[in-house]
Coordinates of C-alpha atoms in Angstrom, one line a residue:
X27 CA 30.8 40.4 -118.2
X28 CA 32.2 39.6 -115.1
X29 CA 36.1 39.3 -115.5
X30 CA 36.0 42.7 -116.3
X31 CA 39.2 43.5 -118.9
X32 CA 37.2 46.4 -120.6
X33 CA 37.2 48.8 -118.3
X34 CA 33.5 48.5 -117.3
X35 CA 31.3 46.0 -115.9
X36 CA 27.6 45.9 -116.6
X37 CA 25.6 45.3 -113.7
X38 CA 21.5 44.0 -113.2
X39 CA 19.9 46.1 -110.6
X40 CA 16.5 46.2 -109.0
X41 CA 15.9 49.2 -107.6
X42 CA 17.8 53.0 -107.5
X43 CA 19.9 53.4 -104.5
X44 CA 23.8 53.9 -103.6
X45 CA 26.5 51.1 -104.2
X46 CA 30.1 50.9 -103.0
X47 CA 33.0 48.8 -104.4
X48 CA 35.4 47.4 -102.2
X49 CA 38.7 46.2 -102.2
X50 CA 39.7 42.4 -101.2
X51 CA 41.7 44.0 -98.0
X52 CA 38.3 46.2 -97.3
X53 CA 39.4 49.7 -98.3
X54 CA 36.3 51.3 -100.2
X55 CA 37.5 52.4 -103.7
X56 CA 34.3 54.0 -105.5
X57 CA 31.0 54.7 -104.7
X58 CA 28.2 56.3 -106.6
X59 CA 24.7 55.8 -107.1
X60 CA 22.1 53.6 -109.4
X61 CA 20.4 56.4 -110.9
X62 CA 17.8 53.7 -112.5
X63 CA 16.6 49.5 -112.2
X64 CA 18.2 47.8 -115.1
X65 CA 21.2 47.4 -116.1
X66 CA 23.8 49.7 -115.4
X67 CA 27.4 50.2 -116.3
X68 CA 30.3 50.6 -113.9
X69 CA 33.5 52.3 -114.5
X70 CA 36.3 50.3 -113.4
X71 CA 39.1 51.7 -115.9
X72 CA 41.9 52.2 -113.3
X73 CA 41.2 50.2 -110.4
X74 CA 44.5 48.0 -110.1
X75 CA 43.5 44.0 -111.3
X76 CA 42.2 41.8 -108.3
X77 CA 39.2 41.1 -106.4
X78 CA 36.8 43.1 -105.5
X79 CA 33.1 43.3 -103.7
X80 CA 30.4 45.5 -104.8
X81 CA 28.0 46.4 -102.1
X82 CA 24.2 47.9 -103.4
X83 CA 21.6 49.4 -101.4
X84 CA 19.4 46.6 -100.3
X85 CA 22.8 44.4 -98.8
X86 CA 23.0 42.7 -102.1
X87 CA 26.7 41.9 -102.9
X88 CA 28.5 40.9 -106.0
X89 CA 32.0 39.5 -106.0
X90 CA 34.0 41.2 -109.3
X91 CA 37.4 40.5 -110.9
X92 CA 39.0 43.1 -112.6
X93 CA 41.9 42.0 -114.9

């Protein structure tokens, strides 16, 4: 779910292909790859709380807030 206060975020994908998560002030924090289409589970156990955007391949974007 999406406040993440767990740690992870489970995210819906459509197709394979890189993502990046970014920071509200646009510093790129983590990166990594959708290895398959489904759902997939992000690590986000040490990123400091705030807002943050995660980019996929295909320009789709997801706003994220991590408690």
């Amino acid at each position: 779910p999406n406040p993440s206060t767990s740690g992870e975020v489970w995210v819906e994908t459509q197709t394979t292909g890189s993502w990046q998560l970014w920071s509200a002030s646009g510093q790129e924090v983590a990166c990594g790859a959708w290895l398959v289409p489904g759902t997939n589970r992000l690590n986000v156990a040490g990123l400091a709380p705030g807002i943050y955007i995660l980019t996929s391949a295909g320009h789709t974007s997801q706003r994220l807030v991590i408690e």
